[in-house]
Structure formats: structure tokens, C-alpha cells
């Protein structure tokens, strides 16, 4: 898999040299769908399905209506517990995205985003009554993502953006089921 990612990056470098590169820095807040895990617990469980994460990456405007980005998404953690046992799911990874942009004004544009997310998902089970039953399982694979957002160019090299997106996490770990992630992000772009 790493060879494929390196090949993809090598093929993209010549086109990026002709583009307008920028750095991305921001944060996201979101929720994860934990219904598959909650169904095991039945009534009387506690769920914390919200998370926050940092986002840092690079991007390039290939033309006024098309951009590519690669970002690192820091870990987001969510839990389901009934007091004696707890399931914790964490997800983090690398996002490769294609943005289609439409200008609303010379400084403001709306964008649509489709992404391939190489996500590492870890499922940790903790049994407080019988600790020998504790275990951790993790898996990494590509997951589809999509979203929409607004980007405002404050000055020539600095922009502000907000976005709403979904990362589909499908069958990441046997038994955990699907746990799609919805997140709202805000951040800056710094051109160079």
C-alpha cells in the first residue's frame, strides 16, 4: 500500500509544480455513528459520540475551479459504556481530497469535496469486572469521504475556510460495524 501512495505522490508532483501551493491548518469537531455498538448494550448505557481533532496538510490550486489536498487528521475518540464495560473507538489518518470550487465573489467561493481517507480505526474493549477479557483490535483501510464548504481569501496568501463533511467508516473492524463520522471543520490556508 505504501508503494502505491508513493507512486501516486510521484505522479502528482509535476502538476503541483505548476500549481499554486498552500498549507492547511485547522480543527474539526464531530460525531461518530455508534448505533451498531450501542445495540449490544441495550438500554441504560452512556454514549460519548463527539470528538475534536486537528487537521494539518498541504494543497494546490490546479486552476481557479480545481484543487488537490493531502491532510493528516489527528485522532478522534468516542465511547460506549454501561459502567462495567467500555468500548472505545478511535480513528485517525491521512486524507487525499479533490475540491471543485465555484466563485461567489472574487474573495469567496463554495467548494465540493470528495476524499479517499486512509483511516486507522482502533477498537478497545475494557471489562472492569474481568480485566482478562480486555482486548484491542485495529485496522487500516481506505474509506470514502465527501463534503461541502466555504473559503474566503482574506489577503493574497491567507484564506479562511469552513467545511461540513462525512467520512464513511465501513466495516473497519469485524464486530464494530459501521461508524460513519460527521465533522465540521474550520481553518486557515497559507499560500506560498
PDB file of C-alpha atoms in Angstrom:
ATOM      1  CA  UNK A   1       0.000   0.000   0.000  1.00  0.00           C
ATOM      2  CA  UNK A   2       2.831   2.413   0.824  1.00  0.00           C
ATOM      3  CA  UNK A   3       4.330   1.833  -2.649  1.00  0.00           C
ATOM      4  CA  UNK A   4       1.025   2.830  -4.255  1.00  0.00           C
ATOM      5  CA  UNK A   5       0.871   6.026  -2.181  1.00  0.00           C
ATOM      6  CA  UNK A   6       4.471   6.899  -3.097  1.00  0.00           C
ATOM      7  CA  UNK A   7       3.743   6.299  -6.796  1.00  0.00           C
ATOM      8  CA  UNK A   8       0.629   8.485  -6.621  1.00  0.00           C
ATOM      9  CA  UNK A   9       2.638  11.279  -4.976  1.00  0.00           C
ATOM     10  CA  UNK A  10       5.423  10.994  -7.581  1.00  0.00           C
ATOM     11  CA  UNK A  11       2.917  11.219 -10.435  1.00  0.00           C
ATOM     12  CA  UNK A  12       1.270  14.283  -8.861  1.00  0.00           C
ATOM     13  CA  UNK A  13       4.493  16.258  -8.294  1.00  0.00           C
ATOM     14  CA  UNK A  14       4.920  17.606 -11.861  1.00  0.00           C
ATOM     15  CA  UNK A  15       1.406  19.068 -11.915  1.00  0.00           C
ATOM     16  CA  UNK A  16       1.843  20.531  -8.416  1.00  0.00           C
ATOM     17  CA  UNK A  17       4.964  22.377  -9.568  1.00  0.00           C
ATOM     18  CA  UNK A  18       2.766  24.372 -11.963  1.00  0.00           C
ATOM     19  CA  UNK A  19       0.054  24.974  -9.353  1.00  0.00           C
ATOM     20  CA  UNK A  20      -0.440  27.452  -6.504  1.00  0.00           C
ATOM     21  CA  UNK A  21       0.556  25.538  -3.343  1.00  0.00           C
ATOM     22  CA  UNK A  22      -0.739  26.239   0.163  1.00  0.00           C
ATOM     23  CA  UNK A  23      -0.601  24.896   3.723  1.00  0.00           C
ATOM     24  CA  UNK A  24      -3.759  23.911   5.642  1.00  0.00           C
ATOM     25  CA  UNK A  25      -4.111  24.234   9.431  1.00  0.00           C
ATOM     26  CA  UNK A  26      -7.348  23.800  11.331  1.00  0.00           C
ATOM     27  CA  UNK A  27      -9.517  21.869  13.734  1.00  0.00           C
ATOM     28  CA  UNK A  28     -12.684  19.805  13.480  1.00  0.00           C
ATOM     29  CA  UNK A  29     -15.461  18.799  15.822  1.00  0.00           C
ATOM     30  CA  UNK A  30     -17.828  15.976  15.060  1.00  0.00           C
ATOM     31  CA  UNK A  31     -19.748  12.864  15.971  1.00  0.00           C
ATOM     32  CA  UNK A  32     -19.482   9.187  15.088  1.00  0.00           C
ATOM     33  CA  UNK A  33     -22.402   6.843  14.496  1.00  0.00           C
ATOM     34  CA  UNK A  34     -22.093   4.224  17.265  1.00  0.00           C
ATOM     35  CA  UNK A  35     -25.500   2.576  16.786  1.00  0.00           C
ATOM     36  CA  UNK A  36     -24.001  -0.836  15.878  1.00  0.00           C
ATOM     37  CA  UNK A  37     -22.089  -0.948  19.179  1.00  0.00           C
ATOM     38  CA  UNK A  38     -24.934   0.581  21.223  1.00  0.00           C
ATOM     39  CA  UNK A  39     -27.261  -2.218  20.096  1.00  0.00           C
ATOM     40  CA  UNK A  40     -25.110  -4.710  22.074  1.00  0.00           C
ATOM     41  CA  UNK A  41     -25.598  -2.750  25.310  1.00  0.00           C
ATOM     42  CA  UNK A  42     -29.364  -2.258  25.232  1.00  0.00           C
ATOM     43  CA  UNK A  43     -30.959   0.378  27.498  1.00  0.00           C
ATOM     44  CA  UNK A  44     -29.031   2.105  30.288  1.00  0.00           C
ATOM     45  CA  UNK A  45     -25.712   2.769  28.556  1.00  0.00           C
ATOM     46  CA  UNK A  46     -23.742   6.004  28.266  1.00  0.00           C
ATOM     47  CA  UNK A  47     -22.517   7.184  24.885  1.00  0.00           C
ATOM     48  CA  UNK A  48     -19.955   9.873  24.151  1.00  0.00           C
ATOM     49  CA  UNK A  49     -20.083  10.081  20.364  1.00  0.00           C
ATOM     50  CA  UNK A  50     -18.425  13.513  19.991  1.00  0.00           C
ATOM     51  CA  UNK A  51     -14.773  14.257  19.295  1.00  0.00           C
ATOM     52  CA  UNK A  52     -12.376  17.030  18.304  1.00  0.00           C
ATOM     53  CA  UNK A  53      -9.304  16.710  16.113  1.00  0.00           C
ATOM     54  CA  UNK A  54      -6.580  18.758  14.481  1.00  0.00           C
ATOM     55  CA  UNK A  55      -6.037  18.959  10.723  1.00  0.00           C
ATOM     56  CA  UNK A  56      -2.764  19.858   9.030  1.00  0.00           C
ATOM     57  CA  UNK A  57      -1.870  19.420   5.384  1.00  0.00           C
ATOM     58  CA  UNK A  58      -0.852  20.781   2.017  1.00  0.00           C
ATOM     59  CA  UNK A  59      -2.819  21.621  -1.075  1.00  0.00           C
ATOM     60  CA  UNK A  60      -2.547  23.172  -4.506  1.00  0.00           C
ATOM     61  CA  UNK A  61      -4.922  25.092  -6.748  1.00  0.00           C
ATOM     62  CA  UNK A  62      -4.538  23.418 -10.145  1.00  0.00           C
ATOM     63  CA  UNK A  63      -6.779  26.078 -11.706  1.00  0.00           C
ATOM     64  CA  UNK A  64      -9.433  28.502 -10.366  1.00  0.00           C
ATOM     65  CA  UNK A  65     -12.018  25.700 -10.105  1.00  0.00           C
ATOM     66  CA  UNK A  66      -9.969  22.656  -9.048  1.00  0.00           C
ATOM     67  CA  UNK A  67      -7.651  21.895  -6.118  1.00  0.00           C
ATOM     68  CA  UNK A  68      -5.992  18.828  -4.604  1.00  0.00           C
ATOM     69  CA  UNK A  69      -5.134  18.358  -0.938  1.00  0.00           C
ATOM     70  CA  UNK A  70      -3.388  15.906   1.368  1.00  0.00           C
ATOM     71  CA  UNK A  71      -4.029  16.270   5.111  1.00  0.00           C
ATOM     72  CA  UNK A  72      -3.325  14.452   8.350  1.00  0.00           C
ATOM     73  CA  UNK A  73      -6.376  14.028  10.604  1.00  0.00           C
ATOM     74  CA  UNK A  74      -5.422  13.579  14.262  1.00  0.00           C
ATOM     75  CA  UNK A  75      -7.168  11.053  16.476  1.00  0.00           C
ATOM     76  CA  UNK A  76     -10.870  11.291  17.278  1.00  0.00           C
ATOM     77  CA  UNK A  77     -12.113   9.149  20.197  1.00  0.00           C
ATOM     78  CA  UNK A  78     -15.672   8.049  21.048  1.00  0.00           C
ATOM     79  CA  UNK A  79     -17.010   5.626  23.694  1.00  0.00           C
ATOM     80  CA  UNK A  80     -19.975   3.473  24.723  1.00  0.00           C
ATOM     81  CA  UNK A  81     -20.158   2.216  28.326  1.00  0.00           C
ATOM     82  CA  UNK A  82     -22.563   0.635  30.807  1.00  0.00           C
ATOM     83  CA  UNK A  83     -20.332   1.249  33.846  1.00  0.00           C
ATOM     84  CA  UNK A  84     -18.786  -2.231  33.949  1.00  0.00           C
ATOM     85  CA  UNK A  85     -17.593  -2.466  30.357  1.00  0.00           C
ATOM     86  CA  UNK A  86     -16.500   0.181  27.854  1.00  0.00           C
ATOM     87  CA  UNK A  87     -15.958   0.159  24.093  1.00  0.00           C
ATOM     88  CA  UNK A  88     -13.683   2.907  22.793  1.00  0.00           C
ATOM     89  CA  UNK A  89     -13.289   3.620  19.076  1.00  0.00           C
ATOM     90  CA  UNK A  90     -10.559   5.924  17.789  1.00  0.00           C
ATOM     91  CA  UNK A  91      -9.911   6.982  14.213  1.00  0.00           C
ATOM     92  CA  UNK A  92      -7.115   8.953  12.597  1.00  0.00           C
ATOM     93  CA  UNK A  93      -5.488   9.001   9.213  1.00  0.00           C
ATOM     94  CA  UNK A  94      -4.440  10.674   6.006  1.00  0.00           C
ATOM     95  CA  UNK A  95      -6.920  12.316   3.652  1.00  0.00           C
ATOM     96  CA  UNK A  96      -6.405  12.790  -0.095  1.00  0.00           C
ATOM     97  CA  UNK A  97      -9.051  15.155  -1.474  1.00  0.00           C
ATOM     98  CA  UNK A  98     -10.202  16.704  -4.723  1.00  0.00           C
ATOM     99  CA  UNK A  99     -12.014  20.056  -4.411  1.00  0.00           C
ATOM    100  CA  UNK A 100     -14.288  21.531  -7.062  1.00  0.00           C
ATOM    101  CA  UNK A 101     -14.702  25.271  -6.456  1.00  0.00           C
ATOM    102  CA  UNK A 102     -17.252  27.813  -7.671  1.00  0.00           C
ATOM    103  CA  UNK A 103     -16.633  31.526  -7.019  1.00  0.00           C
ATOM    104  CA  UNK A 104     -19.426  33.539  -5.402  1.00  0.00           C
ATOM    105  CA  UNK A 105     -17.361  36.772  -5.276  1.00  0.00           C
ATOM    106  CA  UNK A 106     -13.690  37.454  -6.120  1.00  0.00           C
ATOM    107  CA  UNK A 107     -12.741  36.530  -2.497  1.00  0.00           C
ATOM    108  CA  UNK A 108     -15.428  33.958  -1.593  1.00  0.00           C
ATOM    109  CA  UNK A 109     -16.025  30.547  -3.116  1.00  0.00           C
ATOM    110  CA  UNK A 110     -18.059  27.476  -2.322  1.00  0.00           C
ATOM    111  CA  UNK A 111     -16.449  24.075  -2.784  1.00  0.00           C
ATOM    112  CA  UNK A 112     -17.463  20.446  -3.017  1.00  0.00           C
ATOM    113  CA  UNK A 113     -15.034  17.849  -1.743  1.00  0.00           C
ATOM    114  CA  UNK A 114     -14.544  14.152  -2.376  1.00  0.00           C
ATOM    115  CA  UNK A 115     -11.833  12.301  -0.500  1.00  0.00           C
ATOM    116  CA  UNK A 116     -10.076   8.988  -0.078  1.00  0.00           C
ATOM    117  CA  UNK A 117      -9.225   8.601   3.620  1.00  0.00           C
ATOM    118  CA  UNK A 118      -6.639   6.068   4.725  1.00  0.00           C
ATOM    119  CA  UNK A 119      -8.005   5.677   8.246  1.00  0.00           C
ATOM    120  CA  UNK A 120      -6.645   3.679  11.152  1.00  0.00           C
ATOM    121  CA  UNK A 121      -9.553   2.600  13.362  1.00  0.00           C
ATOM    122  CA  UNK A 122      -8.865   1.058  16.767  1.00  0.00           C
ATOM    123  CA  UNK A 123     -11.487  -0.700  18.873  1.00  0.00           C
ATOM    124  CA  UNK A 124     -10.615  -1.150  22.562  1.00  0.00           C
ATOM    125  CA  UNK A 125     -12.820  -3.213  24.864  1.00  0.00           C
ATOM    126  CA  UNK A 126     -12.367  -2.833  28.627  1.00  0.00           C
ATOM    127  CA  UNK A 127     -14.130  -5.078  31.139  1.00  0.00           C
ATOM    128  CA  UNK A 128     -13.839  -3.564  34.646  1.00  0.00           C
ATOM    129  CA  UNK A 129     -15.105  -6.737  36.352  1.00  0.00           C
ATOM    130  CA  UNK A 130     -12.944  -9.268  34.463  1.00  0.00           C
ATOM    131  CA  UNK A 131      -9.830  -7.462  33.168  1.00  0.00           C
ATOM    132  CA  UNK A 132      -8.545 -10.623  31.472  1.00  0.00           C
ATOM    133  CA  UNK A 133     -11.311 -10.056  28.872  1.00  0.00           C
ATOM    134  CA  UNK A 134      -9.803  -6.716  27.759  1.00  0.00           C
ATOM    135  CA  UNK A 135      -8.594  -6.522  24.160  1.00  0.00           C
ATOM    136  CA  UNK A 136      -7.632  -4.085  21.427  1.00  0.00           C
ATOM    137  CA  UNK A 137      -8.089  -4.553  17.681  1.00  0.00           C
ATOM    138  CA  UNK A 138      -7.116  -2.137  14.943  1.00  0.00           C
ATOM    139  CA  UNK A 139      -7.329  -1.984  11.172  1.00  0.00           C
ATOM    140  CA  UNK A 140      -6.388   0.460   8.425  1.00  0.00           C
ATOM    141  CA  UNK A 141      -8.047   0.867   5.051  1.00  0.00           C
ATOM    142  CA  UNK A 142      -9.270   3.467   2.587  1.00  0.00           C
ATOM    143  CA  UNK A 143     -12.677   4.982   3.289  1.00  0.00           C
ATOM    144  CA  UNK A 144     -14.720   7.367   1.105  1.00  0.00           C
ATOM    145  CA  UNK A 145     -15.495  10.915   2.212  1.00  0.00           C
ATOM    146  CA  UNK A 146     -17.439  13.844   0.810  1.00  0.00           C
ATOM    147  CA  UNK A 147     -18.423  17.330   1.896  1.00  0.00           C
ATOM    148  CA  UNK A 148     -19.107  20.985   1.139  1.00  0.00           C
ATOM    149  CA  UNK A 149     -17.580  24.207   2.375  1.00  0.00           C
ATOM    150  CA  UNK A 150     -16.856  27.915   2.006  1.00  0.00           C
ATOM    151  CA  UNK A 151     -13.456  29.524   1.509  1.00  0.00           C
ATOM    152  CA  UNK A 152     -12.792  33.251   1.978  1.00  0.00           C
ATOM    153  CA  UNK A 153      -9.494  34.722   0.752  1.00  0.00           C
ATOM    154  CA  UNK A 154      -8.634  37.350   3.406  1.00  0.00           C
ATOM    155  CA  UNK A 155      -5.461  38.596   1.663  1.00  0.00           C
ATOM    156  CA  UNK A 156      -3.370  37.230  -1.218  1.00  0.00           C
ATOM    157  CA  UNK A 157      -1.727  34.427   0.775  1.00  0.00           C
ATOM    158  CA  UNK A 158      -4.163  33.827   3.666  1.00  0.00           C
ATOM    159  CA  UNK A 159      -7.608  32.264   3.463  1.00  0.00           C
ATOM    160  CA  UNK A 160     -10.227  31.098   5.967  1.00  0.00           C
ATOM    161  CA  UNK A 161     -12.448  28.088   5.408  1.00  0.00           C
ATOM    162  CA  UNK A 162     -15.276  26.146   6.999  1.00  0.00           C
ATOM    163  CA  UNK A 163     -16.474  22.744   5.830  1.00  0.00           C
ATOM    164  CA  UNK A 164     -19.001  20.046   6.655  1.00  0.00           C
ATOM    165  CA  UNK A 165     -18.038  16.517   5.671  1.00  0.00           C
ATOM    166  CA  UNK A 166     -18.748  12.850   6.207  1.00  0.00           C
ATOM    167  CA  UNK A 167     -16.120  10.124   6.305  1.00  0.00           C
ATOM    168  CA  UNK A 168     -17.708   6.744   5.781  1.00  0.00           C
ATOM    169  CA  UNK A 169     -16.111   4.159   8.057  1.00  0.00           C
ATOM    170  CA  UNK A 170     -17.478   0.865   6.783  1.00  0.00           C
ATOM    171  CA  UNK A 171     -16.665  -2.470   8.441  1.00  0.00           C
ATOM    172  CA  UNK A 172     -13.354  -1.116   9.684  1.00  0.00           C
ATOM    173  CA  UNK A 173     -13.201  -3.766  12.410  1.00  0.00           C
ATOM    174  CA  UNK A 174     -15.082  -7.055  12.464  1.00  0.00           C
ATOM    175  CA  UNK A 175     -17.865  -6.762  15.027  1.00  0.00           C
ATOM    176  CA  UNK A 176     -17.778  -2.970  15.396  1.00  0.00           C
ATOM    177  CA  UNK A 177     -19.876  -2.432  12.272  1.00  0.00           C
ATOM    178  CA  UNK A 178     -20.096   0.928  10.517  1.00  0.00           C
ATOM    179  CA  UNK A 179     -19.266   4.122  12.389  1.00  0.00           C
ATOM    180  CA  UNK A 180     -19.567   6.978   9.895  1.00  0.00           C
ATOM    181  CA  UNK A 181     -18.018  10.242  11.075  1.00  0.00           C
ATOM    182  CA  UNK A 182     -19.642  13.649  10.511  1.00  0.00           C
ATOM    183  CA  UNK A 183     -17.409  16.629  11.208  1.00  0.00           C
ATOM    184  CA  UNK A 184     -17.444  20.418  10.943  1.00  0.00           C
ATOM    185  CA  UNK A 185     -14.017  21.951  10.407  1.00  0.00           C
ATOM    186  CA  UNK A 186     -12.615  25.445  10.405  1.00  0.00           C
ATOM    187  CA  UNK A 187      -9.122  26.524   9.481  1.00  0.00           C
ATOM    188  CA  UNK A 188      -6.698  28.641   7.540  1.00  0.00           C
ATOM    189  CA  UNK A 189      -4.845  28.267   4.249  1.00  0.00           C
ATOM    190  CA  UNK A 190      -1.441  29.879   3.814  1.00  0.00           C
ATOM    191  CA  UNK A 191      -0.185  30.261   0.245  1.00  0.00           C
ATOM    192  CA  UNK A 192       3.474  30.400  -0.688  1.00  0.00           C
TER     193      UNK A 192
END
